[in-house]
Short mmCIF file of C-alpha atoms and ligand atoms in Angstrom, two decimals:
data_model
loop_
_atom_site.label_atom_id
_atom_site.label_comp_id
_atom_site.label_asym_id
_atom_site.label_seq_id
_atom_site.Cartn_x
_atom_site.Cartn_y
_atom_site.Cartn_z
CA UNK X 1 41.72 143.71 9.12
CA UNK X 2 41.35 142.71 5.48
CA UNK X 3 44.36 141.07 3.83
CA UNK X 4 45.40 140.79 0.17
CA UNK X 5 48.04 138.34 -1.11
CA UNK X 6 49.59 138.72 -4.56
CA UNK X 7 51.72 135.83 -5.92
CA UNK X 8 54.19 136.55 -8.74
CA UNK X 9 57.15 134.94 -10.55
CA UNK X 10 59.79 137.68 -10.92
CA UNK X 11 60.85 140.83 -9.10
CA UNK X 12 59.08 143.61 -11.15
CA UNK X 13 55.89 141.55 -11.84
CA UNK X 14 54.39 143.13 -8.70
CA UNK X 15 54.53 146.59 -10.27
CA UNK X 16 53.30 145.72 -13.78
CA UNK X 17 49.93 143.99 -13.47
CA UNK X 18 49.19 144.70 -9.83
CA UNK X 19 50.99 147.86 -8.60
CA UNK X 20 48.07 150.27 -8.83
CA UNK X 21 45.64 147.90 -7.13
CA UNK X 22 48.15 147.04 -4.39
CA UNK X 23 48.51 150.76 -3.65
CA UNK X 24 44.78 151.37 -3.93
CA UNK X 25 43.94 148.70 -1.35
CA UNK X 26 46.82 149.65 0.97
CA UNK X 27 45.44 153.21 0.93
CA UNK X 28 42.10 151.77 2.05
CA UNK X 29 43.68 150.05 5.04
CA UNK X 30 44.04 146.55 3.55
CA UNK X 31 47.19 144.68 4.68
CA UNK X 32 48.94 143.75 1.42
CA UNK X 33 51.43 140.91 0.89
CA UNK X 34 53.50 139.94 -2.15
CA UNK X 35 55.15 136.55 -2.62
CA UNK X 36 57.58 136.33 -5.54
CA UNK X 37 58.78 132.82 -6.41
CA UNK X 38 62.14 133.58 -8.04
CA UNK X 39 64.83 136.24 -7.46
CA UNK X 40 64.99 136.80 -11.25
CA UNK X 41 68.55 135.55 -11.64
CA UNK X 42 68.10 134.50 -15.32
CA UNK X 43 67.21 137.99 -16.58
CA UNK X 44 68.73 139.21 -19.86
CA UNK X 45 69.37 142.61 -18.28
CA UNK X 46 71.93 142.06 -15.54
CA UNK X 47 72.73 145.56 -14.25
CA UNK X 48 76.46 144.83 -14.16
CA UNK X 49 76.09 141.70 -11.98
CA UNK X 50 78.93 139.21 -12.53
CA UNK X 51 77.05 136.09 -11.45
CA UNK X 52 73.51 134.77 -10.97
CA UNK X 53 73.98 135.09 -7.21
CA UNK X 54 74.99 138.73 -7.49
CA UNK X 55 72.01 139.49 -9.74
CA UNK X 56 69.65 137.63 -7.39
CA UNK X 57 70.87 139.68 -4.40
CA UNK X 58 70.54 142.91 -6.36
CA UNK X 59 67.01 142.05 -7.53
CA UNK X 60 65.90 141.05 -4.03
CA UNK X 61 66.92 144.53 -2.84
CA UNK X 62 65.16 146.17 -5.81
CA UNK X 63 62.02 144.17 -4.99
CA UNK X 64 62.02 145.46 -1.41
CA UNK X 65 62.45 149.00 -2.65
CA UNK X 66 59.50 148.55 -5.06
CA UNK X 67 57.42 147.11 -2.18
CA UNK X 68 58.15 150.27 -0.16
CA UNK X 69 56.83 152.45 -3.00
CA UNK X 70 53.74 150.21 -3.24
CA UNK X 71 53.24 150.32 0.56
CA UNK X 72 53.31 146.52 0.80
CA UNK X 73 53.08 145.31 4.40
CA UNK X 74 55.31 142.31 3.65
CA UNK X 75 57.10 141.27 0.48
CA UNK X 76 58.98 137.97 0.25
CA UNK X 77 61.14 136.57 -2.54
CA UNK X 78 61.44 132.76 -2.47
CA UNK X 79 64.37 130.92 -3.99
CA UNK X 80 62.94 129.09 -7.01
CA UNK X 81 64.93 129.11 -10.28
CA UNK X 82 64.10 131.92 -12.67
CA UNK X 83 63.21 130.56 -16.14
CA UNK X 84 62.85 127.12 -14.55
CA UNK X 85 59.47 127.05 -12.80
CA UNK X 86 58.18 124.52 -15.33
CA UNK X 87 60.82 122.05 -14.12
CA UNK X 88 60.52 122.35 -10.33
CA UNK X 89 58.70 119.81 -8.18
CA UNK X 90 55.03 120.72 -8.62
CA UNK X 91 53.83 119.27 -5.33
CA UNK X 92 56.58 120.98 -3.32
CA UNK X 93 55.93 124.39 -4.90
CA UNK X 94 52.18 124.18 -4.28
CA UNK X 95 52.95 123.06 -0.72
CA UNK X 96 55.20 126.09 -0.13
CA UNK X 97 52.46 128.46 -1.28
CA UNK X 98 49.75 126.56 0.62
CA UNK X 99 51.71 126.95 3.85
CA UNK X 100 52.11 130.70 3.33
CA UNK X 101 48.40 131.11 2.56
CA UNK X 102 47.59 129.26 5.79
CA UNK X 103 49.89 131.66 7.68
CA UNK X 104 48.93 134.97 6.00
CA UNK X 105 45.21 134.07 5.79
CA UNK X 106 44.29 136.49 2.98
CA UNK X 107 40.71 137.41 2.12
CA UNK X 108 41.58 137.96 -1.56
CA UNK X 109 44.41 136.55 -3.69
CA UNK X 110 45.85 137.86 -6.96
CA UNK X 111 48.10 136.11 -9.44
CA UNK X 112 48.89 135.95 -13.15
CA UNK X 113 46.62 134.09 -15.62
CA UNK X 114 47.66 130.67 -17.01
CA UNK X 115 48.35 132.26 -20.41
CA UNK X 116 51.39 133.86 -18.75
CA UNK X 117 50.37 137.54 -19.14
CA UNK X 118 51.24 139.44 -22.35
CA UNK X 119 54.75 137.98 -22.46
CA UNK X 120 53.48 134.35 -22.14
CA UNK X 121 56.57 133.65 -20.01
CA UNK X 122 56.41 129.99 -18.85
CA UNK X 123 57.27 131.12 -15.28
CA UNK X 124 54.15 133.30 -15.31
CA UNK X 125 52.02 130.35 -16.41
CA UNK X 126 53.53 128.12 -13.75
CA UNK X 127 53.03 130.61 -10.91
CA UNK X 128 49.40 130.81 -12.02
CA UNK X 129 48.98 127.05 -11.72
CA UNK X 130 50.86 126.78 -8.41
CA UNK X 131 48.91 129.68 -6.87
CA UNK X 132 45.58 128.41 -8.16
CA UNK X 133 46.04 124.97 -6.60
CA UNK X 134 47.43 126.48 -3.40
CA UNK X 135 44.31 128.69 -3.25
CA UNK X 136 42.09 125.62 -3.43
CA UNK X 137 44.17 123.26 -1.31
CA UNK X 138 44.95 125.70 1.55
CA UNK X 139 41.32 125.35 2.62
CA UNK X 140 41.23 121.56 2.66
CA UNK X 141 42.17 119.60 5.76
CA UNK X 142 43.32 116.61 3.71
CA UNK X 143 45.88 118.53 1.60
CA UNK X 144 49.39 118.90 3.07
CA UNK X 145 48.05 117.62 6.43
CA UNK X 146 51.55 117.70 7.99
CA UNK X 147 51.37 121.52 7.91
CA UNK X 148 48.35 121.28 10.19
CA UNK X 149 50.16 119.49 13.02
CA UNK X 150 51.76 122.58 14.61
CA UNK X 151 49.00 125.13 14.98
CA UNK X 152 48.32 125.98 11.32
CA UNK X 153 44.70 125.53 10.26
CA UNK X 154 43.13 125.28 6.80
CA UNK X 155 42.27 128.64 5.24
CA UNK X 156 39.72 129.37 2.52
CA UNK X 157 40.51 132.64 0.71
CA UNK X 158 37.23 134.20 -0.41
CA UNK X 159 38.29 135.20 -3.92
CA UNK X 160 41.06 134.47 -6.43
CA UNK X 161 41.72 136.84 -9.33
CA UNK X 162 43.99 136.61 -12.37
CA UNK X 163 45.41 139.83 -13.78
CA UNK X 164 44.41 140.26 -17.41
CA UNK X 165 44.54 142.70 -20.33
CA UNK X 166 42.61 143.69 -23.43
CA UNK X 167 45.62 143.70 -25.75
CA UNK X 168 48.52 141.54 -26.96
CA UNK X 169 52.05 142.86 -27.50
CA UNK X 170 52.35 143.92 -31.17
CA UNK X 171 55.69 142.17 -31.83
CA UNK X 172 54.89 138.86 -30.10
CA UNK X 173 52.64 135.89 -30.65
CA UNK X 174 49.18 136.74 -29.28
CA UNK X 175 48.00 135.21 -25.99
CA UNK X 176 44.50 134.09 -24.96
CA UNK X 177 43.86 136.05 -21.78
CA UNK X 178 41.05 135.40 -19.29
CA UNK X 179 38.03 137.68 -19.88
CA UNK X 180 37.82 140.87 -17.84
CA UNK X 181 35.33 140.61 -14.96
CA UNK X 182 36.67 143.33 -12.66
CA UNK X 183 38.04 146.81 -13.36
CA UNK X 184 39.90 148.64 -10.61
CA UNK X 185 40.18 152.39 -11.21
CA UNK X 186 43.53 153.24 -9.63
CA UNK X 187 43.64 156.97 -10.44
CA UNK X 188 46.50 158.98 -11.97
CA UNK X 189 48.46 159.35 -8.72
CA UNK X 190 48.78 155.58 -8.28
CA UNK X 191 49.60 155.13 -11.98
CA UNK X 192 52.62 157.41 -11.46
CA UNK X 193 53.57 155.54 -8.26
CA UNK X 194 53.31 152.19 -10.03
CA UNK X 195 55.71 153.43 -12.74
CA UNK X 196 58.02 154.70 -9.97
CA UNK X 197 57.82 151.25 -8.30
CA UNK X 198 58.88 149.56 -11.55
CA UNK X 199 61.82 151.95 -11.81
CA UNK X 200 63.16 150.71 -8.46
CA UNK X 201 64.22 147.64 -10.48
CA UNK X 202 67.30 149.47 -11.73
CA UNK X 203 68.93 146.28 -13.10
CA UNK X 204 66.03 146.21 -15.57
CA UNK X 205 66.47 149.82 -16.73
CA UNK X 206 66.62 148.87 -20.47
CA UNK X 207 62.92 147.89 -20.04
CA UNK X 208 61.82 151.14 -18.40
CA UNK X 209 60.69 152.82 -21.62
CA UNK X 210 58.73 149.77 -22.81
CA UNK X 211 57.13 149.35 -19.39
CA UNK X 212 56.21 152.99 -19.02
CA UNK X 213 54.69 153.08 -22.52
CA UNK X 214 52.63 149.97 -21.77
CA UNK X 215 51.53 151.26 -18.35
CA UNK X 216 50.41 154.58 -19.82
CA UNK X 217 48.60 152.78 -22.66
CA UNK X 218 46.71 150.71 -20.06
CA UNK X 219 45.97 153.94 -18.20
CA UNK X 220 44.41 154.17 -14.77
CA UNK X 221 42.49 150.90 -14.95
CA UNK X 222 43.83 147.52 -13.85
CA UNK X 223 41.91 144.54 -15.16
CA UNK X 224 41.21 141.23 -13.46
CA UNK X 225 39.37 137.96 -13.96
CA UNK X 226 37.55 136.34 -11.04
CA UNK X 227 38.86 132.77 -11.24
CA UNK X 228 37.39 131.28 -8.04
CA UNK X 229 35.23 132.28 -5.09
CA UNK X 230 33.91 130.70 -1.90
CA UNK X 231 30.46 132.17 -2.77
CA UNK X 232 29.28 130.46 -5.98
CA UNK X 233 27.69 133.01 -8.34
CA UNK X 234 27.01 134.01 -11.91
CA UNK X 235 29.71 136.32 -13.17
CA UNK X 236 29.00 139.96 -12.32
CA UNK X 237 31.14 142.87 -13.57
CA UNK X 238 32.94 144.24 -10.52
CA UNK X 239 34.75 147.49 -9.70
CA UNK X 240 36.08 146.37 -6.29
CA UNK X 241 38.05 143.16 -5.65
CA UNK X 242 36.70 143.10 -2.08
CA UNK X 243 33.04 143.35 -3.19
CA UNK X 244 31.05 140.88 -1.07
CA UNK X 245 34.10 139.91 1.02
CA UNK X 246 33.43 139.40 4.72
CA UNK X 247 35.95 140.36 7.39
CA UNK X 248 36.54 137.45 9.78
ZN1 LIG C 1 57.71 138.30 -14.98
#
């Protein structure tokens, strides 16, 4: 069975840049996983929560509900501090992700680009760096060797993609996104489902209109940048993130 692992920073990131593709590949029989580093406890929109802990619990539940809409086989929210990923221990965070990659053994990984997506949120940039190094280090026997003492083995994921876009938000400073090298046509049904997945994040309801407008503007295409591959190549334009991927 083919496996896809998507690594994000906040509950709701899974729907925005990745939701249509996650659904598309689940519908094709790919086992999909989402790892979200923070429970989103620093959000401006708090859905009536009286403390960070209450908001974190609420957003963890919303994340699971979004994962059900997106037909994710397994979604996990870790416990890193929202709005603080640039101040956590770098080595420990990469180690956490490396261990999960060695367990899940994905064929393809997705994450955000180092620019931090259209919002340029520092957490987005950090998750990009953590996930990129974890992608590379999970396959090396001399990185985090202690993980390899109890049955885990190194794992080389065949491809790593960053989500990307062809526009900047009009009212924000522009970002420098990675160039588009892959276009996944998700179809109108999955576009509607992706919007429905975002709306499971009810604590974030003040953002629904903005999100829906942006999602409809992007339309039925999700854009990616091939950032690394186990099969060195010149850059082709792809329409399938599993193009050339071998089942093991
Ligand atoms: Zn986010």
